[in-house]
CSV table of C-alpha atoms and ligand atoms in Angstrom, one decimal:
chain,number,residue,atom,x,y,z
A,7,MET,CA,19.0,23.8,-15.0
A,8,SER,CA,15.6,22.7,-16.6
A,9,LYS,CA,12.9,21.8,-14.0
A,10,PRO,CA,11.9,18.2,-13.6
A,11,ASN,CA,8.7,17.1,-15.1
A,12,ILE,CA,6.3,15.7,-12.5
A,13,ILE,CA,2.9,14.3,-13.2
A,14,ILE,CA,0.3,14.2,-10.5
A,15,LEU,CA,-2.3,11.4,-10.7
A,16,ALA,CA,-5.3,12.1,-8.5
A,17,THR,CA,-7.5,9.3,-7.2
A,18,GLY,CA,-9.5,11.2,-4.4
A,19,GLY,CA,-9.4,10.9,-0.6
A,20,THR,CA,-9.8,13.3,2.2
A,21,VAL,CA,-7.1,15.5,0.5
A,22,ALA,CA,-9.8,16.2,-2.1
A,23,ALA,CA,-12.6,16.5,0.5
A,24,LYS,CA,-14.7,19.6,1.3
A,25,ALA,CA,-16.6,19.8,4.6
A,26,SER,CA,-19.7,21.9,5.3
A,27,ASP,CA,-17.5,24.6,7.3
A,28,GLU,CA,-13.9,25.1,8.5
A,29,SER,CA,-14.4,23.6,11.9
A,30,THR,CA,-15.7,20.2,10.6
A,31,SER,CA,-12.8,17.8,10.2
A,32,THR,CA,-14.7,14.4,10.4
A,33,ASP,CA,-18.1,14.7,8.8
A,34,TYR,CA,-17.5,14.9,5.0
A,35,LYS,CA,-17.3,13.1,1.7
A,36,ALA,CA,-13.9,12.1,0.4
A,37,GLY,CA,-13.0,12.5,-3.2
A,38,VAL,CA,-15.1,15.4,-4.4
A,39,LEU,CA,-12.5,18.2,-5.3
A,40,SER,CA,-10.5,18.0,-8.6
A,41,ILE,CA,-6.7,18.0,-8.7
A,42,SER,CA,-6.6,21.3,-10.4
A,43,SER,CA,-8.6,23.0,-7.5
A,44,LEU,CA,-6.3,21.3,-4.9
A,45,LEU,CA,-3.2,22.8,-6.6
A,46,LYS,CA,-4.6,26.2,-6.2
A,47,ALA,CA,-4.1,25.9,-2.5
A,48,VAL,CA,-0.4,25.0,-2.9
A,49,PRO,CA,1.7,28.0,-3.6
A,50,GLY,CA,5.2,27.9,-5.3
A,51,LEU,CA,5.0,24.4,-7.0
A,52,ASP,CA,5.7,25.9,-10.3
A,53,GLY,CA,9.1,26.9,-9.2
A,54,ILE,CA,10.0,23.3,-8.4
A,55,ALA,CA,8.7,21.4,-11.3
A,56,LYS,CA,6.9,21.4,-14.6
A,57,LEU,CA,3.6,20.0,-13.4
A,58,SER,CA,0.9,18.1,-15.3
A,59,THR,CA,-2.0,16.4,-13.8
A,60,GLU,CA,-4.5,13.5,-14.6
A,61,GLN,CA,-7.6,12.6,-12.7
A,62,ILE,CA,-7.6,8.9,-12.5
A,63,ALA,CA,-10.5,8.5,-10.1
A,64,ASN,CA,-12.2,10.5,-7.4
A,65,ILE,CA,-13.1,8.0,-4.7
A,66,ASP,CA,-13.1,7.4,-1.0
A,67,SER,CA,-10.1,5.1,-0.9
A,68,SER,CA,-12.1,2.6,1.2
A,69,ASN,CA,-13.7,1.8,-2.1
A,70,MET,CA,-10.4,1.0,-3.7
A,71,SER,CA,-10.6,-2.0,-6.0
A,72,ASP,CA,-8.3,-4.5,-7.8
A,73,GLU,CA,-9.6,-3.0,-11.1
A,74,LEU,CA,-8.5,0.5,-10.1
A,75,TRP,CA,-5.2,-0.8,-8.9
A,76,LEU,CA,-4.6,-2.5,-12.3
A,77,LYS,CA,-5.6,0.7,-14.1
A,78,LEU,CA,-3.4,2.9,-11.9
A,79,ALA,CA,-0.4,0.5,-12.1
A,80,LYS,CA,-0.6,0.3,-16.0
A,81,ARG,CA,-0.7,4.1,-16.2
A,82,VAL,CA,2.2,4.4,-13.9
A,83,ASN,CA,4.3,2.0,-15.9
A,84,SER,CA,3.4,3.7,-19.2
A,85,LEU,CA,4.2,7.3,-17.8
A,86,ALA,CA,7.4,6.2,-16.1
A,87,LYS,CA,8.7,4.9,-19.5
A,88,SER,CA,8.3,8.3,-20.9
A,89,PRO,CA,11.5,10.6,-21.1
A,90,LYS,CA,9.0,13.4,-20.5
A,91,VAL,CA,8.3,12.2,-16.9
A,92,ASP,CA,10.8,12.5,-14.3
A,93,GLY,CA,8.7,11.7,-11.3
A,94,ILE,CA,5.1,10.7,-10.3
A,95,VAL,CA,2.9,11.9,-7.5
A,96,ILE,CA,-0.3,10.2,-6.6
A,97,THR,CA,-3.0,11.8,-4.4
A,98,HIS,CA,-4.9,9.1,-2.5
A,99,GLY,CA,-7.1,8.7,0.5
A,100,THR,CA,-5.2,7.7,3.6
A,101,ASP,CA,-7.4,4.6,4.5
A,102,THR,CA,-5.9,2.3,1.9
A,103,MET,CA,-3.0,4.4,0.8
A,104,GLU,CA,-0.5,1.8,2.2
A,105,GLU,CA,-2.1,-1.1,0.1
A,106,THR,CA,-1.9,0.9,-3.1
A,107,ALA,CA,1.6,2.0,-2.3
A,108,TYR,CA,2.7,-1.6,-1.7
A,109,PHE,CA,0.9,-2.9,-4.8
A,110,LEU,CA,2.7,-0.2,-6.9
A,111,ASN,CA,6.0,-0.9,-5.1
A,112,LEU,CA,5.7,-4.6,-6.5
A,113,VAL,CA,4.5,-3.9,-10.1
A,114,SER,CA,6.0,-0.6,-11.1
A,115,HIS,CA,9.0,-1.2,-13.2
A,116,THR,CA,10.9,2.1,-12.8
A,117,ASN,CA,13.6,3.6,-10.7
A,118,LYS,CA,11.9,7.1,-11.1
A,119,ALA,CA,10.3,8.4,-7.9
A,120,ILE,CA,6.8,7.4,-7.2
A,121,VAL,CA,5.4,9.2,-4.2
A,122,LEU,CA,1.8,8.9,-2.7
A,123,THR,CA,0.3,11.5,-0.5
A,124,GLY,CA,-3.0,12.5,1.0
A,125,ALA,CA,-4.5,14.3,4.0
A,126,MET,CA,-6.1,13.4,7.3
A,127,ARG,CA,-8.2,16.6,7.3
A,128,PRO,CA,-10.4,17.9,4.5
A,129,ALA,CA,-9.2,20.7,2.3
A,130,SER,CA,-11.8,23.0,3.9
A,131,ALA,CA,-10.7,22.4,7.5
A,132,ILE,CA,-8.8,24.8,9.8
A,133,SER,CA,-5.1,23.7,9.6
A,134,ALA,CA,-5.8,21.2,6.6
A,135,ASP,CA,-2.8,19.2,6.1
A,136,GLY,CA,-3.2,18.4,2.4
A,137,ALA,CA,-1.6,21.3,0.8
A,138,LYS,CA,1.7,20.9,2.7
A,139,ASN,CA,1.6,17.1,2.1
A,140,LEU,CA,1.2,17.7,-1.7
A,141,TYR,CA,4.0,20.4,-1.7
A,142,ASN,CA,6.4,18.0,0.1
A,143,ALA,CA,5.4,15.1,-2.3
A,144,VAL,CA,6.2,17.2,-5.4
A,145,TYR,CA,9.6,18.2,-3.8
A,146,LEU,CA,10.4,14.5,-3.1
A,147,ALA,CA,9.3,13.2,-6.6
A,148,ALA,CA,11.5,16.1,-8.2
A,149,ASP,CA,14.5,15.3,-6.1
A,150,GLU,CA,17.2,13.0,-7.7
A,151,GLN,CA,17.8,11.3,-4.3
A,152,ALA,CA,14.3,9.9,-4.5
A,153,ARG,CA,15.3,7.6,-7.4
A,154,ASN,CA,15.8,3.9,-6.6
A,155,LYS,CA,13.8,4.0,-3.4
A,156,GLY,CA,10.8,2.1,-4.4
A,157,VAL,CA,7.3,3.6,-4.0
A,158,MET,CA,7.1,6.0,-1.0
A,159,ILE,CA,4.5,7.8,1.0
A,160,ALA,CA,5.2,11.3,1.9
A,161,ILE,CA,3.0,12.6,4.7
A,162,ASN,CA,3.3,14.9,7.7
A,163,ASP,CA,6.9,15.9,6.7
A,164,LYS,CA,8.1,12.3,6.8
A,165,ILE,CA,9.0,9.8,4.0
A,166,TYR,CA,8.1,6.1,4.3
A,167,ALA,CA,8.9,3.2,2.2
A,168,ALA,CA,5.7,1.6,0.7
A,169,ARG,CA,6.3,-1.9,2.2
A,170,ASP,CA,6.9,-0.7,5.8
A,171,VAL,CA,4.2,1.9,6.4
A,172,SER,CA,0.7,1.7,7.6
A,173,LYS,CA,-1.9,3.9,8.9
A,174,THR,CA,-2.0,3.8,12.7
A,175,HIS,CA,-4.4,6.5,13.8
A,176,THR,CA,-8.0,7.2,12.7
A,177,LEU,CA,-7.8,11.0,12.8
A,178,ASN,CA,-4.4,12.5,13.9
A,179,ILE,CA,-2.3,14.1,11.2
A,180,ASP,CA,0.6,12.0,12.4
A,181,ALA,CA,-1.2,8.9,11.4
A,182,PHE,CA,1.3,7.1,9.5
A,183,LYS,CA,4.1,4.9,11.1
A,184,ALA,CA,6.5,2.2,9.9
A,185,GLN,CA,6.4,0.2,13.2
A,186,ASN,CA,9.2,-2.2,12.4
A,187,SER,CA,11.7,0.1,10.7
A,188,GLY,CA,10.8,3.8,11.1
A,189,GLU,CA,10.6,6.4,8.3
A,190,ILE,CA,13.4,6.4,5.6
A,191,GLY,CA,13.6,10.3,5.6
A,192,TYR,CA,12.0,13.6,6.0
A,193,ILE,CA,11.3,16.8,4.1
A,194,ILE,CA,11.9,20.2,5.7
A,195,ASP,CA,11.2,23.4,3.9
A,196,GLY,CA,11.7,21.8,0.4
A,197,LYS,CA,14.9,19.9,1.4
A,198,VAL,CA,14.8,16.1,1.3
A,199,PHE,CA,16.8,14.1,3.9
A,200,PHE,CA,17.1,10.3,3.6
A,201,SER,CA,18.4,8.2,6.5
A,202,HIS,CA,18.2,4.7,5.0
A,203,ASP,CA,17.2,2.6,2.0
A,204,PRO,CA,14.4,-0.1,2.1
A,205,VAL,CA,16.0,-3.5,1.9
A,206,LYS,CA,13.3,-5.7,0.3
A,207,LEU,CA,13.0,-6.2,-3.4
A,208,HIS,CA,10.8,-3.6,-5.2
A,209,THR,CA,10.0,-1.9,-8.7
A,210,VAL,CA,12.9,-2.7,-11.1
A,211,ASN,CA,13.9,-5.8,-9.2
A,212,SER,CA,10.4,-7.2,-8.8
A,213,VAL,CA,9.2,-10.2,-10.8
A,214,PHE,CA,5.6,-9.1,-10.6
A,215,CYS,CA,3.9,-7.6,-13.6
A,216,VAL,CA,0.5,-6.2,-14.5
A,217,ARG,CA,1.0,-6.2,-18.2
A,218,GLY,CA,-1.9,-8.2,-19.8
A,219,LEU,CA,-3.3,-8.9,-16.4
A,220,LYS,CA,-7.2,-8.3,-16.4
A,221,LYS,CA,-7.9,-9.3,-12.9
A,222,LEU,CA,-6.1,-10.4,-9.6
A,223,PRO,CA,-6.5,-13.9,-7.9
A,224,LYS,CA,-9.1,-13.5,-5.2
A,225,VAL,CA,-7.5,-13.4,-1.7
A,226,ASP,CA,-9.4,-12.6,1.5
A,227,ILE,CA,-8.5,-11.9,5.2
A,228,VAL,CA,-9.9,-13.5,8.2
A,229,TYR,CA,-9.4,-12.1,11.6
A,230,SER,CA,-8.6,-14.1,14.8
A,231,TYR,CA,-10.4,-13.4,17.9
A,232,ALA,CA,-11.7,-14.9,21.2
A,233,ASN,CA,-14.5,-17.5,20.5
A,234,ASP,CA,-13.4,-17.2,16.8
A,235,GLY,CA,-16.2,-18.0,14.4
A,236,SER,CA,-14.3,-17.4,11.2
A,237,LYS,CA,-14.7,-21.0,9.9
A,238,VAL,CA,-18.0,-19.7,8.4
A,239,ALA,CA,-16.2,-16.8,6.7
A,240,ILE,CA,-13.4,-19.1,5.4
A,241,ASP,CA,-16.0,-21.4,3.8
A,242,ALA,CA,-17.9,-18.4,2.3
A,243,PHE,CA,-14.7,-17.0,0.9
A,244,LEU,CA,-13.7,-20.3,-0.6
A,245,LYS,CA,-17.2,-20.7,-2.2
A,246,ALA,CA,-16.9,-17.2,-3.7
A,247,GLY,CA,-13.6,-18.3,-5.4
A,248,ALA,CA,-10.8,-17.4,-2.9
A,249,LYS,CA,-7.5,-18.9,-3.9
A,250,GLY,CA,-5.7,-17.6,-0.8
A,251,ILE,CA,-6.5,-16.5,2.8
A,252,VAL,CA,-4.5,-14.2,5.0
A,253,VAL,CA,-5.2,-14.8,8.7
A,254,ALA,CA,-4.8,-11.8,11.0
A,255,THR,CA,-3.5,-14.0,13.7
A,256,SER,CA,-4.0,-13.0,17.4
A,257,GLY,CA,-0.3,-12.8,18.1
A,258,ALA,CA,2.9,-14.2,16.7
A,259,GLY,CA,0.9,-16.6,14.5
A,260,SER,CA,-1.6,-18.1,16.9
A,261,ILE,CA,-5.1,-19.0,15.5
A,262,HIS,CA,-8.1,-20.2,17.7
A,263,GLU,CA,-8.4,-24.0,17.2
A,264,ASN,CA,-12.0,-23.5,15.8
A,265,SER,CA,-10.6,-22.1,12.5
A,266,LYS,CA,-7.1,-23.4,12.7
A,267,ASN,CA,-8.2,-27.1,12.5
A,268,HIS,CA,-10.4,-26.1,9.5
A,269,LEU,CA,-7.5,-24.3,7.8
A,270,ILE,CA,-5.3,-27.3,8.3
A,271,LYS,CA,-7.9,-29.6,6.6
A,272,LEU,CA,-8.3,-27.2,3.6
A,273,LEU,CA,-4.4,-27.0,3.4
A,274,LYS,CA,-4.3,-30.8,3.3
A,275,ALA,CA,-6.9,-30.9,0.6
A,276,LYS,CA,-4.9,-28.1,-1.4
A,277,LYS,CA,-8.0,-26.0,-1.4
A,278,LEU,CA,-6.3,-22.9,-0.4
A,279,VAL,CA,-3.1,-21.0,0.3
A,280,VAL,CA,-2.9,-19.8,3.8
A,281,VAL,CA,-0.6,-17.0,5.0
A,282,LYS,CA,-0.4,-16.1,8.7
A,283,SER,CA,0.1,-12.4,9.5
A,284,SER,CA,-0.8,-10.7,12.7
A,285,ARG,CA,-3.4,-8.3,14.1
A,286,VAL,CA,-0.8,-7.0,16.5
A,287,GLY,CA,0.7,-4.2,14.3
A,288,ALA,CA,4.4,-4.7,14.7
A,289,GLY,CA,6.9,-7.6,14.6
A,290,LEU,CA,7.1,-10.7,12.5
A,291,VAL,CA,5.3,-14.0,12.5
A,292,PRO,CA,7.8,-16.9,12.9
A,293,LEU,CA,6.7,-20.4,11.7
A,294,GLY,CA,7.1,-23.4,13.8
A,295,LYS,CA,8.1,-26.9,12.4
A,296,GLU,CA,4.5,-28.1,12.7
A,297,ASP,CA,3.2,-24.9,10.9
A,298,GLU,CA,5.6,-25.6,8.0
A,299,GLU,CA,4.5,-29.2,7.7
A,300,GLN,CA,0.9,-28.3,7.8
A,301,GLY,CA,1.6,-25.9,4.9
A,302,PHE,CA,1.1,-22.4,6.5
A,303,ILE,CA,3.1,-19.5,5.1
A,304,SER,CA,4.5,-16.6,7.2
A,305,ALA,CA,3.7,-13.1,6.0
A,306,ASN,CA,7.0,-12.1,7.7
A,307,ASP,CA,6.4,-8.6,9.1
A,308,LEU,CA,3.7,-7.6,6.6
A,309,ASN,CA,0.5,-6.7,8.1
A,310,PRO,CA,-2.7,-8.5,6.9
A,311,GLN,CA,-3.8,-6.0,4.2
A,312,LYS,CA,-0.2,-5.9,2.7
A,313,ALA,CA,0.2,-9.7,3.0
A,314,ARG,CA,-3.0,-9.9,0.9
A,315,VAL,CA,-1.4,-7.7,-1.9
A,316,LEU,CA,1.7,-9.8,-2.0
A,317,LEU,CA,-0.3,-13.1,-1.9
A,318,MET,CA,-2.6,-12.0,-4.9
A,319,LEU,CA,0.6,-11.2,-6.9
A,320,ALA,CA,2.4,-14.3,-5.9
A,321,LEU,CA,-0.7,-16.3,-7.0
A,322,THR,CA,-0.3,-14.8,-10.5
A,323,LYS,CA,3.0,-16.8,-10.6
A,324,THR,CA,2.5,-20.0,-8.8
A,325,GLN,CA,0.3,-21.9,-6.4
A,326,GLU,CA,3.3,-23.7,-4.8
A,327,GLY,CA,3.6,-23.0,-1.1
A,328,LYS,CA,7.4,-23.1,-1.1
A,329,GLU,CA,7.7,-20.7,-3.9
A,330,ILE,CA,5.2,-18.3,-2.3
A,331,SER,CA,6.9,-18.5,1.0
A,332,LYS,CA,10.1,-17.3,-0.7
A,333,TYR,CA,8.3,-14.3,-2.1
A,334,PHE,CA,7.3,-13.4,1.4
A,335,GLU,CA,11.0,-13.5,2.4
A,336,LEU,CA,12.1,-11.4,-0.5
A,337,TYR,CA,9.4,-8.8,-0.9
B,223,LIG,C1,-10.1,8.0,2.3
B,223,LIG,O1,-9.2,7.2,2.5
B,223,LIG,O2,-10.4,8.2,1.0
B,223,LIG,C2,-10.7,8.7,3.2
B,223,LIG,C3,-9.9,9.1,4.5
B,223,LIG,C4,-8.7,9.8,4.1
B,223,LIG,O3,-8.2,10.1,3.0
B,223,LIG,O4,-8.1,10.2,5.1
């Protein structure tokens, strides 16, 4: 049987980092090594797939931008259309990997496997995790079972659905978790095991599309905290052109009255779309009758950074609160 064609799109991150010596795992610059040099550290990939590579960017993923997302998504869609591509692996920094994965999950119109991976330790560190993660990601992308699963993250031997996963530790190699639903599978010695499918709409069933899109509507995030002063930030975001705000509420949708009353005024004046997420990290945000009347939208169980992604894409379709709310139920 012929080997699947897998293309690796490299964007940078710690997986492509080199520190001053082997014992250093925190003080380094992310996104310096090329994908071809990373592949040299991964033996045996040629036996699994016919590999090709493309260096899309080489950045620390904390510098990810809407522009780069659009570029990456357009490239993914064009490659996925080709009969010469069976699966796509994207190397990425772990800091914003979950956001890029969810963005691609919503705008990549293919049932071919798209797998993001990265590393928590630089390539030069003792016990660097990048080579194994890349190895697993290629195995996953080459596996027939990985089709129709939406965009996935393969890291630390586990497989996560893009919508559900988030980075939950600053340094540990077991940094990724899907707090509400768990991983959808795992990879052991080149064998892929799935336990369940993601249930929300994605990829071929998504209405969102980047074709012809030059920029994304501006959406910002405000954070709730004791003695909340984010009214100032809300006004500044609005002045800078924000069409939507995601609030990282302090619990199951609670916002300090300082900013809540201000948001209610802006909602009434139809100046903004406001989505309530939570800073807690697990669980969903229910909406009370009063919230609905005031025009707030629930992010469901999406964390604030993911809710921002969906709200930007929703705003490419509509400004209508009820329709946007529906998107948050479906995606
Ligand atoms: C980054 O996100 O680019 C740096 C951190 C990492 O990849 O772990």
